[in-house]
mmCIF file with all atom_site columns, C-alpha atoms in Angstrom:
data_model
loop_
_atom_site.group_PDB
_atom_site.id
_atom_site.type_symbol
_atom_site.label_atom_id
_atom_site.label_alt_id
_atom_site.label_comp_id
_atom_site.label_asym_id
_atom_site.label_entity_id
_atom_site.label_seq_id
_atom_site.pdbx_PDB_ins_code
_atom_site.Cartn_x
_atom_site.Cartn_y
_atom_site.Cartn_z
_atom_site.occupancy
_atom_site.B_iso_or_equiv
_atom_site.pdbx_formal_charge
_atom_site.auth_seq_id
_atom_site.auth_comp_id
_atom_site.auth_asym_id
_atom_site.auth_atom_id
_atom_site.pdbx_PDB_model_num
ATOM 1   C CA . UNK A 1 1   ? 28.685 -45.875 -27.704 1.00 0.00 ? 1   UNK A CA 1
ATOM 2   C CA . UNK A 1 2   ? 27.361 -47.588 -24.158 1.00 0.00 ? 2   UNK A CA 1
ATOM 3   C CA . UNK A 1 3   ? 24.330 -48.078 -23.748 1.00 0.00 ? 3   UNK A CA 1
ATOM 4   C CA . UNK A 1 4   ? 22.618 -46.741 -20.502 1.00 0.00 ? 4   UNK A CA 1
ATOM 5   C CA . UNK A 1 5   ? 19.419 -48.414 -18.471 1.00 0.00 ? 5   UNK A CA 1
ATOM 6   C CA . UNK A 1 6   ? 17.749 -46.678 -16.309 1.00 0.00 ? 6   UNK A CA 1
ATOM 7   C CA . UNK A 1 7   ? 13.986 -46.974 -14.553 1.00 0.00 ? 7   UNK A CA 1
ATOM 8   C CA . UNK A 1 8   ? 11.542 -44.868 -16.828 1.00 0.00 ? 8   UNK A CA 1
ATOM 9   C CA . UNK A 1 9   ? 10.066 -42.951 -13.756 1.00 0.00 ? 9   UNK A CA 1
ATOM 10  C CA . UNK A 1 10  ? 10.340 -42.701 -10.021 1.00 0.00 ? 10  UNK A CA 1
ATOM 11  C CA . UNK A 1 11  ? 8.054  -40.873 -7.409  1.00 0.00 ? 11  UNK A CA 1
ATOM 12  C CA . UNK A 1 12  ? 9.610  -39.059 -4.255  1.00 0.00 ? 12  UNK A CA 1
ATOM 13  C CA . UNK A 1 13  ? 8.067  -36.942 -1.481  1.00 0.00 ? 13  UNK A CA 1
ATOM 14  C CA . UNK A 1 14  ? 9.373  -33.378 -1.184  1.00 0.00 ? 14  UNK A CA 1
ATOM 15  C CA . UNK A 1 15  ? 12.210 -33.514 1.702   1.00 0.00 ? 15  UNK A CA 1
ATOM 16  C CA . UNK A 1 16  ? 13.614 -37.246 0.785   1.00 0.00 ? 16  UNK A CA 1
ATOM 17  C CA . UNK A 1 17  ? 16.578 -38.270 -0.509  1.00 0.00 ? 17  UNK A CA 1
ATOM 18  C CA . UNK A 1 18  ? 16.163 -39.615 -4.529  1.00 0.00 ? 18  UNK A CA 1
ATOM 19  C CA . UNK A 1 19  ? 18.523 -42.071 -6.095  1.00 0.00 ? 19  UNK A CA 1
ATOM 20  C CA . UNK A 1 20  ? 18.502 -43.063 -9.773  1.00 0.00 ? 20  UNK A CA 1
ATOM 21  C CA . UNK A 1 21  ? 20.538 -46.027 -10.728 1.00 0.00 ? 21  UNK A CA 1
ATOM 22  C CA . UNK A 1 22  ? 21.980 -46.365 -14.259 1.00 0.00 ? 22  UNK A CA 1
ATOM 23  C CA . UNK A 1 23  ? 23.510 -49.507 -15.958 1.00 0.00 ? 23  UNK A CA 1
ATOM 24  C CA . UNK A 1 24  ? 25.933 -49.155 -18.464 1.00 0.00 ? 24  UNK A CA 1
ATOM 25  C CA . UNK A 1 25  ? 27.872 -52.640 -18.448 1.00 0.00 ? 25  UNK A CA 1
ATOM 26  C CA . UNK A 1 26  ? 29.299 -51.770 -21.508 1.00 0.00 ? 26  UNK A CA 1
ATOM 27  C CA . UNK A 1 27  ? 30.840 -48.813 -20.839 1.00 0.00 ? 27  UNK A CA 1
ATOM 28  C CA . UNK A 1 28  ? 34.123 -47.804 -22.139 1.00 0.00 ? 28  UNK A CA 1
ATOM 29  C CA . UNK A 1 29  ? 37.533 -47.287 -21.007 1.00 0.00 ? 29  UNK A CA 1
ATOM 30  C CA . UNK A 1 30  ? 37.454 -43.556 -21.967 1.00 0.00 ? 30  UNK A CA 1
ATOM 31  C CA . UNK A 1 31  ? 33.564 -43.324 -21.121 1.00 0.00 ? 31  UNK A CA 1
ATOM 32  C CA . UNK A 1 32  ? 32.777 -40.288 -18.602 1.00 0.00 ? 32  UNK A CA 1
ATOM 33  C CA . UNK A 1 33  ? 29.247 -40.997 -16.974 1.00 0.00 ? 33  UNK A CA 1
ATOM 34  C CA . UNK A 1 34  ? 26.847 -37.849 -17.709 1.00 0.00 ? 34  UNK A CA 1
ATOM 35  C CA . UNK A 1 35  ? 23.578 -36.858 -15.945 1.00 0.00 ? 35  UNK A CA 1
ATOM 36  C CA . UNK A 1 36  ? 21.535 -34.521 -17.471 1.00 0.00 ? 36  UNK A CA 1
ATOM 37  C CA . UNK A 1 37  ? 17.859 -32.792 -16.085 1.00 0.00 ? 37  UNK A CA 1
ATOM 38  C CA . UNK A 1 38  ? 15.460 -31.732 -18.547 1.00 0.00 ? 38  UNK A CA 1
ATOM 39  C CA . UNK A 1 39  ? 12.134 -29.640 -17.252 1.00 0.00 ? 39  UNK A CA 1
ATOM 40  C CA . UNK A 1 40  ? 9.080  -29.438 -19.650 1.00 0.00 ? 40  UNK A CA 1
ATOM 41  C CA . UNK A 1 41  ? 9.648  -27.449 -22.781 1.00 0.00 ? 41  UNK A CA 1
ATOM 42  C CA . UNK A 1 42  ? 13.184 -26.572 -21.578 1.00 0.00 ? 42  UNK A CA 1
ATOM 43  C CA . UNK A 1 43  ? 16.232 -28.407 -23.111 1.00 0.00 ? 43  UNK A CA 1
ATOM 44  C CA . UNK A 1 44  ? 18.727 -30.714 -20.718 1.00 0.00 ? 44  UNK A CA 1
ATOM 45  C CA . UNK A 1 45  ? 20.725 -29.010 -18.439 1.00 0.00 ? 45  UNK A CA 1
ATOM 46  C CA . UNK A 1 46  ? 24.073 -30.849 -17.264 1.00 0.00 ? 46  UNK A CA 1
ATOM 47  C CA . UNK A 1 47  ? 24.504 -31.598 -13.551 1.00 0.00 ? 47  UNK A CA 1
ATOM 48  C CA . UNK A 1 48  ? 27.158 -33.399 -13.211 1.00 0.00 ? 48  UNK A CA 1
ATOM 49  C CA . UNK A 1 49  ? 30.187 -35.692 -14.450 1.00 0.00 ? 49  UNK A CA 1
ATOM 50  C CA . UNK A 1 50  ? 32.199 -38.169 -13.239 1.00 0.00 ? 50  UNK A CA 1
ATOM 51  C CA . UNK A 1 51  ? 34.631 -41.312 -14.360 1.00 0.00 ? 51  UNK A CA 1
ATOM 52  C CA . UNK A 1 52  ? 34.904 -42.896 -10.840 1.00 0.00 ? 52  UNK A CA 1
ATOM 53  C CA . UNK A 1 53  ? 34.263 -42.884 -7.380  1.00 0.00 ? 53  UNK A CA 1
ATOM 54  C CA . UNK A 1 54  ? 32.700 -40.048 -5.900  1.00 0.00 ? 54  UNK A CA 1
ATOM 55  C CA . UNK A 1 55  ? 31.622 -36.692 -7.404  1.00 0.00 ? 55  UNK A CA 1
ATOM 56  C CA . UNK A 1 56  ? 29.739 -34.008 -5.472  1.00 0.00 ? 56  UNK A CA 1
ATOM 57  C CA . UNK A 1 57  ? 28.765 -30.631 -6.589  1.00 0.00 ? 57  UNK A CA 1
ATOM 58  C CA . UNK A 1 58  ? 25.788 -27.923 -5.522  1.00 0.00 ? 58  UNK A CA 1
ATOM 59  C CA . UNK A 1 59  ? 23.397 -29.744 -7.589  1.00 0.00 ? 59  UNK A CA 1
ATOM 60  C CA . UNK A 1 60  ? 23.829 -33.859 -6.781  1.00 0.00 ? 60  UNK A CA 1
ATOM 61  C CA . UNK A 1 61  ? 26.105 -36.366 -6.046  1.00 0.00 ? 61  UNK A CA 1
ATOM 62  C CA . UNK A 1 62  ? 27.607 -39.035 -8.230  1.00 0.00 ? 62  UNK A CA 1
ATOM 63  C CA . UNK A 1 63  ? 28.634 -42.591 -7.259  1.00 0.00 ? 63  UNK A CA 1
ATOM 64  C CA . UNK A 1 64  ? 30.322 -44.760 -9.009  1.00 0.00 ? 64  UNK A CA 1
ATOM 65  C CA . UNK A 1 65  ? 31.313 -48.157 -8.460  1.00 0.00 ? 65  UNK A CA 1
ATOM 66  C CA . UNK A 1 66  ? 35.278 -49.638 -9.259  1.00 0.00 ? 66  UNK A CA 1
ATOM 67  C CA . UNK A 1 67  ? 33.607 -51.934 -12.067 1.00 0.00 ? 67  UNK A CA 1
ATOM 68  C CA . UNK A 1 68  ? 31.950 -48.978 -13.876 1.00 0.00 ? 68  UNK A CA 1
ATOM 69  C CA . UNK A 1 69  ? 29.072 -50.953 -15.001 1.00 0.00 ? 69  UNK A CA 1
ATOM 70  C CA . UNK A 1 70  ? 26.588 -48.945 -13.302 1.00 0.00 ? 70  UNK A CA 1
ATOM 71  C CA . UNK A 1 71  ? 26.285 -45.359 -11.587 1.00 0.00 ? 71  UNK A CA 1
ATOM 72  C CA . UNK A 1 72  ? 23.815 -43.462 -9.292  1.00 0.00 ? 72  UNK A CA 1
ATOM 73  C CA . UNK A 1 73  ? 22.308 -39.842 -8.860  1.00 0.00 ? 73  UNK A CA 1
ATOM 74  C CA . UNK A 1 74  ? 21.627 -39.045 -5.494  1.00 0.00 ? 74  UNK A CA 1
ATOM 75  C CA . UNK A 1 75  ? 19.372 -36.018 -5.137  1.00 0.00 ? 75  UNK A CA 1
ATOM 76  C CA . UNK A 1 76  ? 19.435 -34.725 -1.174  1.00 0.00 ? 76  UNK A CA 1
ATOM 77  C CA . UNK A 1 77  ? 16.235 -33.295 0.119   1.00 0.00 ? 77  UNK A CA 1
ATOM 78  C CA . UNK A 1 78  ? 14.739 -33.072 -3.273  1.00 0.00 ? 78  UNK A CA 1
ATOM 79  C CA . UNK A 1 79  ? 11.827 -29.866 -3.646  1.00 0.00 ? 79  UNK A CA 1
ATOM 80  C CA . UNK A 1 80  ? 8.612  -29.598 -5.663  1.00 0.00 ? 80  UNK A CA 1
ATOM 81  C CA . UNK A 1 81  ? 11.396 -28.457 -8.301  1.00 0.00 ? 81  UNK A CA 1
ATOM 82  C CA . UNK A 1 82  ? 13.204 -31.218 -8.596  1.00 0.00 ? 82  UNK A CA 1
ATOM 83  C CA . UNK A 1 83  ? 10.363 -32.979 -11.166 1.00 0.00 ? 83  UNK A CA 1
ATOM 84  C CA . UNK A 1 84  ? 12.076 -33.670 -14.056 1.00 0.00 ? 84  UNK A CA 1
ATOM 85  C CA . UNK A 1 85  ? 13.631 -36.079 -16.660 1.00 0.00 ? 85  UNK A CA 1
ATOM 86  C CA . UNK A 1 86  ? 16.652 -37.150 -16.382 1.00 0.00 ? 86  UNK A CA 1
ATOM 87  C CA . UNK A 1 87  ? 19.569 -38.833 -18.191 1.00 0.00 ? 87  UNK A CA 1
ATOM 88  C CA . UNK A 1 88  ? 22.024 -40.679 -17.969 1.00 0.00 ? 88  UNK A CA 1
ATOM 89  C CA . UNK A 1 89  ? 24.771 -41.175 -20.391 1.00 0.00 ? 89  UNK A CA 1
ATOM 90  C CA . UNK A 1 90  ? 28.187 -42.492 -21.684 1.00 0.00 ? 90  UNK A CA 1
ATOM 91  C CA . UNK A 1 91  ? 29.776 -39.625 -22.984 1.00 0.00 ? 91  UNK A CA 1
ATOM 92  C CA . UNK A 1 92  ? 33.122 -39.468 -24.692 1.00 0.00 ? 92  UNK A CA 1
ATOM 93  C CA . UNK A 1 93  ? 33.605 -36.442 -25.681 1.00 0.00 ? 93  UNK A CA 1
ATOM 94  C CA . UNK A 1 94  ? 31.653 -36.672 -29.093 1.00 0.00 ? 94  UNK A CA 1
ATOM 95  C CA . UNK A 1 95  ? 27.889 -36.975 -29.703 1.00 0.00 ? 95  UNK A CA 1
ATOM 96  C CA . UNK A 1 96  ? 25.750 -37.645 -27.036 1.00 0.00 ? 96  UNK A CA 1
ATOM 97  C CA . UNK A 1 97  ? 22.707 -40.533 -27.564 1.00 0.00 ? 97  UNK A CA 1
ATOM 98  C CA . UNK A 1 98  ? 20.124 -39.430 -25.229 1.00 0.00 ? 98  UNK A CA 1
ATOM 99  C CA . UNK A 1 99  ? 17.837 -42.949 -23.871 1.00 0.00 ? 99  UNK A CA 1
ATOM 100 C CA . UNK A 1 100 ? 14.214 -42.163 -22.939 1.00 0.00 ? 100 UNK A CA 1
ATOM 101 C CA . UNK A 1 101 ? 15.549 -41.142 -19.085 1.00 0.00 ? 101 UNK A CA 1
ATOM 102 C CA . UNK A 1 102 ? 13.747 -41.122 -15.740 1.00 0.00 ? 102 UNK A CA 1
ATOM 103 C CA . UNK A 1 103 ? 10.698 -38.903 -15.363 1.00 0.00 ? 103 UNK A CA 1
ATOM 104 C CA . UNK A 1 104 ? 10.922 -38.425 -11.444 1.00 0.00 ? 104 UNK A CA 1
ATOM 105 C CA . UNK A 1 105 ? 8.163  -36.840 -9.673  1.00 0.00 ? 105 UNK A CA 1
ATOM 106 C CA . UNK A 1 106 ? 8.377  -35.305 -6.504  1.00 0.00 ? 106 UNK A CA 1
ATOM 107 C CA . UNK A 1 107 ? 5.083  -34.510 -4.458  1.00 0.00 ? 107 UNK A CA 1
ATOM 108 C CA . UNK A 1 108 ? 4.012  -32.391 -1.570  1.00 0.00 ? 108 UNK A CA 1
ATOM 109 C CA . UNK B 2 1   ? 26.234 -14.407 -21.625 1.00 0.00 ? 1   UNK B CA 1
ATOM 110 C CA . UNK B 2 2   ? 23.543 -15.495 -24.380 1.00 0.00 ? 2   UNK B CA 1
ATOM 111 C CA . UNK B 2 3   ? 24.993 -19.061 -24.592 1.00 0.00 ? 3   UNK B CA 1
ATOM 112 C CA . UNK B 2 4   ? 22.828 -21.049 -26.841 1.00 0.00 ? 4   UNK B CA 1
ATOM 113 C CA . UNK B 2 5   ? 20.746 -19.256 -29.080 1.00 0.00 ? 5   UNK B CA 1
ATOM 114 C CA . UNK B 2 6   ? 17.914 -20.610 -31.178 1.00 0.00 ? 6   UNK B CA 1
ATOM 115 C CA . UNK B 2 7   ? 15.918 -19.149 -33.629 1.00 0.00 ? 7   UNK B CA 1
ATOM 116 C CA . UNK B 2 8   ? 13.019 -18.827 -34.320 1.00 0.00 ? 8   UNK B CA 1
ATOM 117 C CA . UNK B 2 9   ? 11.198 -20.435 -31.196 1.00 0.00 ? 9   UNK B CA 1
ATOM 118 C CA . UNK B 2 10  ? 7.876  -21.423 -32.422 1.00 0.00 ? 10  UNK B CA 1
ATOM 119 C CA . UNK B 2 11  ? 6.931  -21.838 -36.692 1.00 0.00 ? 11  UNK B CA 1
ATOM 120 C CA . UNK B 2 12  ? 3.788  -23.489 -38.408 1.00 0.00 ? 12  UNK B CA 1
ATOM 121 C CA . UNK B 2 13  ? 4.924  -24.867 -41.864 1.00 0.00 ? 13  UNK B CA 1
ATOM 122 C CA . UNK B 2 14  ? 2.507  -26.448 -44.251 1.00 0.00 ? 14  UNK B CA 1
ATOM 123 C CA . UNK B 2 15  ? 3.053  -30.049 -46.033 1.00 0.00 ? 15  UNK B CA 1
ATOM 124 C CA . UNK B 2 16  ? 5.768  -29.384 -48.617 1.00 0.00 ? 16  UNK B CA 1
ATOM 125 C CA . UNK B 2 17  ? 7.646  -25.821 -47.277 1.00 0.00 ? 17  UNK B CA 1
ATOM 126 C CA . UNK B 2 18  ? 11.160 -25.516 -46.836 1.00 0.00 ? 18  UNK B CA 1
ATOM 127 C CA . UNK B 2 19  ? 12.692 -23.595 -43.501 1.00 0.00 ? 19  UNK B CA 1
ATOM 128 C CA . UNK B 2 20  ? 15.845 -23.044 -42.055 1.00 0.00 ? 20  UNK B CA 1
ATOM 129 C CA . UNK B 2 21  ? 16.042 -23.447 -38.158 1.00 0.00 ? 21  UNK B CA 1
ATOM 130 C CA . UNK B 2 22  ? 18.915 -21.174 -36.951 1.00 0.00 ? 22  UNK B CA 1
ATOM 131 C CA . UNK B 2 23  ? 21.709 -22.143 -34.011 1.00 0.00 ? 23  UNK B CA 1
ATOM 132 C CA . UNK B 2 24  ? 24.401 -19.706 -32.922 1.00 0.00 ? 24  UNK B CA 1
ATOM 133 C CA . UNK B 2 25  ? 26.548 -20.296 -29.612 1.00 0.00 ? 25  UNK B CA 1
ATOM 134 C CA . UNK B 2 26  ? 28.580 -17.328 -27.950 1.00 0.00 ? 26  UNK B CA 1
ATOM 135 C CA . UNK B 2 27  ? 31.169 -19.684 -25.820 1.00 0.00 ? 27  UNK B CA 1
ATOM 136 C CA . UNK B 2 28  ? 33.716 -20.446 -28.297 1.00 0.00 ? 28  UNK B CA 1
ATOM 137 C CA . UNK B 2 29  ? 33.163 -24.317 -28.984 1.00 0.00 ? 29  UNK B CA 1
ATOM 138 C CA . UNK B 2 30  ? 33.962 -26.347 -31.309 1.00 0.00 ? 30  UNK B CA 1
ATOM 139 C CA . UNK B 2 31  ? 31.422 -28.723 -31.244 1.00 0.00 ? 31  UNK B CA 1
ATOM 140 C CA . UNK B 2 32  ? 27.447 -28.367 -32.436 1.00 0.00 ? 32  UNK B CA 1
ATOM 141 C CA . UNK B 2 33  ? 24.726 -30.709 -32.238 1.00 0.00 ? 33  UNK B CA 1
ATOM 142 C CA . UNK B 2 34  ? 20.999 -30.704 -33.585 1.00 0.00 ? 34  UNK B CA 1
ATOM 143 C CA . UNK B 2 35  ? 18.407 -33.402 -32.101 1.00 0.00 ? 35  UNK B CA 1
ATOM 144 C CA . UNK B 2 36  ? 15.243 -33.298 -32.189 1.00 0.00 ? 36  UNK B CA 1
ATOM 145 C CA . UNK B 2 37  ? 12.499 -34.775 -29.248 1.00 0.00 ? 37  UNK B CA 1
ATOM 146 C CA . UNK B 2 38  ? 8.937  -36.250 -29.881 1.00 0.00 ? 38  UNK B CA 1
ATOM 147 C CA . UNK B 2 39  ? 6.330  -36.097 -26.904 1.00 0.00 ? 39  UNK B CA 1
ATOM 148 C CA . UNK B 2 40  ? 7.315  -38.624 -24.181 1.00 0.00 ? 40  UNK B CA 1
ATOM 149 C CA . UNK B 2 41  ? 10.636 -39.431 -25.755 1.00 0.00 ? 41  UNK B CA 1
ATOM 150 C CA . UNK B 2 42  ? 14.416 -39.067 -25.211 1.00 0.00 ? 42  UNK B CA 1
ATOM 151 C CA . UNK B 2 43  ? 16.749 -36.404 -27.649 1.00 0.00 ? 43  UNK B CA 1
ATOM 152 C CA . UNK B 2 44  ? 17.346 -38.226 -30.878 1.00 0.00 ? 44  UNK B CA 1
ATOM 153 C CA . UNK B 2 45  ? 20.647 -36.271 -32.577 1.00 0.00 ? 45  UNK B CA 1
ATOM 154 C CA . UNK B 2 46  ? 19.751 -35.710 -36.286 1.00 0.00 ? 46  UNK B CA 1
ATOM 155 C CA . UNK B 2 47  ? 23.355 -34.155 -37.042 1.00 0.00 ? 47  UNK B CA 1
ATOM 156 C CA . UNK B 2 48  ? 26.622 -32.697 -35.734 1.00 0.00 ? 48  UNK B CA 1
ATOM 157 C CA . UNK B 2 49  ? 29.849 -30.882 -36.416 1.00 0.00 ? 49  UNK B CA 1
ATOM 158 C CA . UNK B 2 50  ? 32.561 -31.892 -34.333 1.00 0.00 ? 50  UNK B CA 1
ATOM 159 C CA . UNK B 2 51  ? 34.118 -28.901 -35.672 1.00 0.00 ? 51  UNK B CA 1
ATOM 160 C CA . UNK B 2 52  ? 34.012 -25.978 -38.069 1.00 0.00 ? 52  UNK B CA 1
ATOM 161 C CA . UNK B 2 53  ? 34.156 -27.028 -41.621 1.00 0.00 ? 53  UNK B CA 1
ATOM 162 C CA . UNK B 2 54  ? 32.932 -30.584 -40.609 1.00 0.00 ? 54  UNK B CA 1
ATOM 163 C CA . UNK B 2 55  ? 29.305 -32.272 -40.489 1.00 0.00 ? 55  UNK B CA 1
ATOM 164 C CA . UNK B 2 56  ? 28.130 -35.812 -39.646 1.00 0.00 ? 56  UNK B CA 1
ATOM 165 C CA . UNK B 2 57  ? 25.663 -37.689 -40.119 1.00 0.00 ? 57  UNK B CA 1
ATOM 166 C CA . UNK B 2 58  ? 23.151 -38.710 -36.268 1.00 0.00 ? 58  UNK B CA 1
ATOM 167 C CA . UNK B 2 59  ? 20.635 -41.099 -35.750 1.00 0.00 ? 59  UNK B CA 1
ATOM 168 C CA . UNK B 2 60  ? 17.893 -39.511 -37.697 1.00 0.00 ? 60  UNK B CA 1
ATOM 169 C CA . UNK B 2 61  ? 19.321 -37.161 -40.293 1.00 0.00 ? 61  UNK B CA 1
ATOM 170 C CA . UNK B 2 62  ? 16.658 -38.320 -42.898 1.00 0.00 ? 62  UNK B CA 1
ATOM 171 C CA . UNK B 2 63  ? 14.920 -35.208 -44.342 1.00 0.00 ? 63  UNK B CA 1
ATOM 172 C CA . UNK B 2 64  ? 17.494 -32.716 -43.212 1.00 0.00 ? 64  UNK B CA 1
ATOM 173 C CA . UNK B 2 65  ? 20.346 -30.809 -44.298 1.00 0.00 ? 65  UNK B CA 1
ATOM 174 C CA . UNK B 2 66  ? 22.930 -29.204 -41.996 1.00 0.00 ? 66  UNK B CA 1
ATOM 175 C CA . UNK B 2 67  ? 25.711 -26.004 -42.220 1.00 0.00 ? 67  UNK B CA 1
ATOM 176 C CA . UNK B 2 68  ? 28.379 -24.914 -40.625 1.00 0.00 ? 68  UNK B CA 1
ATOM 177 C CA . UNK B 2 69  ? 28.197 -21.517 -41.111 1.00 0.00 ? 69  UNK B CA 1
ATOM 178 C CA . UNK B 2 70  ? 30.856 -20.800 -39.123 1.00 0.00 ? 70  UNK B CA 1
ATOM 179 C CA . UNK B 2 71  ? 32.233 -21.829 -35.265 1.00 0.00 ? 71  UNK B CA 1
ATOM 180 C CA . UNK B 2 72  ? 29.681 -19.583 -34.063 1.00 0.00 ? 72  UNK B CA 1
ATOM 181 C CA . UNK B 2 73  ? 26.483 -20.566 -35.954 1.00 0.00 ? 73  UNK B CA 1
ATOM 182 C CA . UNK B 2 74  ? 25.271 -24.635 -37.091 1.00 0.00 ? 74  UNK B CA 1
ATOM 183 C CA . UNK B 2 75  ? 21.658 -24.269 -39.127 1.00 0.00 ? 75  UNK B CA 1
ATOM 184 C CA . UNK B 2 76  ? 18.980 -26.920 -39.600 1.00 0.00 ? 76  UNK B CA 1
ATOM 185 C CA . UNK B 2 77  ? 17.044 -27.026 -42.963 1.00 0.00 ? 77  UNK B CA 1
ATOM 186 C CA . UNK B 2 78  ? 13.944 -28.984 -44.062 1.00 0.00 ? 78  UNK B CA 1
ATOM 187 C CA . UNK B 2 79  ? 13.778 -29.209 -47.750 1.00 0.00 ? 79  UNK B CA 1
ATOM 188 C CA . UNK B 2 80  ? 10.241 -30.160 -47.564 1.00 0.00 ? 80  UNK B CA 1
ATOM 189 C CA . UNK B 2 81  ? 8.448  -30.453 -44.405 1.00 0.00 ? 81  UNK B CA 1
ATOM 190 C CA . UNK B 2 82  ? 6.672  -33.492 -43.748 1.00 0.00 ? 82  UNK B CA 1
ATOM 191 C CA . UNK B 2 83  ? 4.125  -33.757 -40.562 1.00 0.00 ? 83  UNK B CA 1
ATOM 192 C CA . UNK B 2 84  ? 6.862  -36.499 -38.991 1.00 0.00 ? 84  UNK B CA 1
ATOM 193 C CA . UNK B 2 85  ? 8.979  -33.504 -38.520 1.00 0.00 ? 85  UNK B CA 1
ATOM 194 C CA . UNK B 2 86  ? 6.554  -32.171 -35.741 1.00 0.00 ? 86  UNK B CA 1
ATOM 195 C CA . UNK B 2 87  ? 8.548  -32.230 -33.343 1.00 0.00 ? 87  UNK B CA 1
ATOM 196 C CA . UNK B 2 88  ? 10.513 -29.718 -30.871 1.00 0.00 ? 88  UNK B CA 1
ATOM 197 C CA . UNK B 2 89  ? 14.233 -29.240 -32.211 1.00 0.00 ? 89  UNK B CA 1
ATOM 198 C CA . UNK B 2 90  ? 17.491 -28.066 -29.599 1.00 0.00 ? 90  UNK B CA 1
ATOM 199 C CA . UNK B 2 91  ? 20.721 -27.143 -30.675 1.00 0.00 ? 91  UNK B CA 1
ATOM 200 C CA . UNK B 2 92  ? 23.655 -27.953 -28.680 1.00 0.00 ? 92  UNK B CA 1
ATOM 201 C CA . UNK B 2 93  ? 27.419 -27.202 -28.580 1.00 0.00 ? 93  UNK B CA 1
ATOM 202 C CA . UNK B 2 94  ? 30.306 -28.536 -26.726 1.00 0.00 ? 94  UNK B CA 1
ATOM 203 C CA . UNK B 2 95  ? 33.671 -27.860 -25.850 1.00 0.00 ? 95  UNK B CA 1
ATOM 204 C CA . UNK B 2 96  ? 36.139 -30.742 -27.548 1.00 0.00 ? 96  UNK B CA 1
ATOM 205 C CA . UNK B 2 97  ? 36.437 -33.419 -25.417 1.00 0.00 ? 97  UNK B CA 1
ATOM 206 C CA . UNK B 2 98  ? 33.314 -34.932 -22.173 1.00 0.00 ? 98  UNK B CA 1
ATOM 207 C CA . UNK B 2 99  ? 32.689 -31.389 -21.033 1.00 0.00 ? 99  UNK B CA 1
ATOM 208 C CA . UNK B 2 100 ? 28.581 -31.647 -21.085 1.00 0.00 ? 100 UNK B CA 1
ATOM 209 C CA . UNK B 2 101 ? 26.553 -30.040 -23.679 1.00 0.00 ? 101 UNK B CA 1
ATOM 210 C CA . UNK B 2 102 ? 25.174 -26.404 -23.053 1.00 0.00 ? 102 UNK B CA 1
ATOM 211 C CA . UNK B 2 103 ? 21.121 -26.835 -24.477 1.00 0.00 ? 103 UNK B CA 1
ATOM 212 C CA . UNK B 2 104 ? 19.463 -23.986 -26.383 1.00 0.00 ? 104 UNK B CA 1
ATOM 213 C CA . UNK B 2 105 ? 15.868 -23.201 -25.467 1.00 0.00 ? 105 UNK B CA 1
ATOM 214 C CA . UNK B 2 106 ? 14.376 -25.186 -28.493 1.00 0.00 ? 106 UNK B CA 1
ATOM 215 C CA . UNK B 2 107 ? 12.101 -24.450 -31.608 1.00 0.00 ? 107 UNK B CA 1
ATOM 216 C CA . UNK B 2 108 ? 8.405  -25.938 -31.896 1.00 0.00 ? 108 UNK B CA 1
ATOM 217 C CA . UNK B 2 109 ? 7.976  -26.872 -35.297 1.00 0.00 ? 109 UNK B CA 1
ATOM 218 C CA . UNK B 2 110 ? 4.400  -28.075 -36.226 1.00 0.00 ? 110 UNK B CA 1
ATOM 219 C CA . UNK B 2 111 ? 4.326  -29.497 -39.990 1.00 0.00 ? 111 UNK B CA 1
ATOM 220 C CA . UNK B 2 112 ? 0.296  -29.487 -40.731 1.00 0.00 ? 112 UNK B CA 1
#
């Protein structure tokens, strides 16, 4: 399984834009990259999936460069809310190994 | 819809009891997971069943034994507690194939 580096925590202001960058420069050829947001004493909730490119959904937007070898979250406008961990991961298809994610805060 | 159901939510076990942490999903997937999180730390998976009548061994799986009841239901059992087992324990499940995992709620287990 790839394994995925990201920054252990970020701060943000309530209104900005939040992007958390992942390496995974071993990622495989049937690798999909997963982000996952976990709240306190709540398990991970998925946001959102993607293999290349571009993926945008309610939630966040995933981008993803042709090389694959890293991948970033982009959070618009984050709220109070938005504090959480979150994780990024190779998944394909099977079990899922979780890395120590990003603990982003986002203040008033 | 119920989703991912765990059970029982909180439990105090002394050095030495056994206990059976329950899991049942209402979404028809094949897949089940069990990891368990310390404070400050990522999910570690402890064991899975990729599907019914199959169970594998995770990262952690020391001190554990897991069943496949059935598709809908994937239980947890400590043998004899230990106080490493303090920890908070989620059950997962999965449709086959990269489809995310849908989390339960989690059990805090606290081994004095």
């Amino acid at each position: 399984l790839a394994k995925t580096t990201q920054p252990i925590s970020m701060d943000s202001y309530e209104g900005q834009e939040v992007n958390i960058t992942c390496s995974h420069n071993n990622i495989a050829t049937n690798d999909y990259i997963t982000w996952y947001q976990q709240f306190p004493s709540q398990g991970p909730r998925f946001i959102i999936q993607g293999y290349k490119t571009k993926v945008t959904n309610e939630v966040a937007s995933l981008f993803i460069p042709a090389d694959r070898k890293s991948s970033t979250l982009s959070l618009p406008r984050v709220s109070l809310s938005d504090t959480a961990v979150y994780y990024c991961l190779a998944d394909q298809g099977g079990k899922l190994i979780f890395g120590q994610g990003t603990e982003l805060s986002v203040k008033p | 819809n119920a989703g991912v159901t765990q059970t029982p939510k909180f439990q105090v076990l002394k050095t030495g009891q056994s206990m059976t942490l329950q899991c049942a999903q209402d979404m028809n997937h094949n897949s089940m997971y069990w990891y368990r999180q310390d404070p400050g730390m990522g999910l570690r998976l402890i064991y899975y069943s990729a599907s019914e009548g199959t169970t594998d061994k995770g990262e952690v799986p020391n001190g554990y034994n897991v069943s496949r009841l059935n598709k809908r239901e994937f239980s947890l059992r400590l043998e004899s507690a230990a106080p490493s087992q303090t920890s908070v324990y989620f059950c997962a499940s999965s449709r086959t194939g990269n489809y995310g995992y849908t989390f339960g709620s989690g059990t805090r287990l606290t081994v004095v």
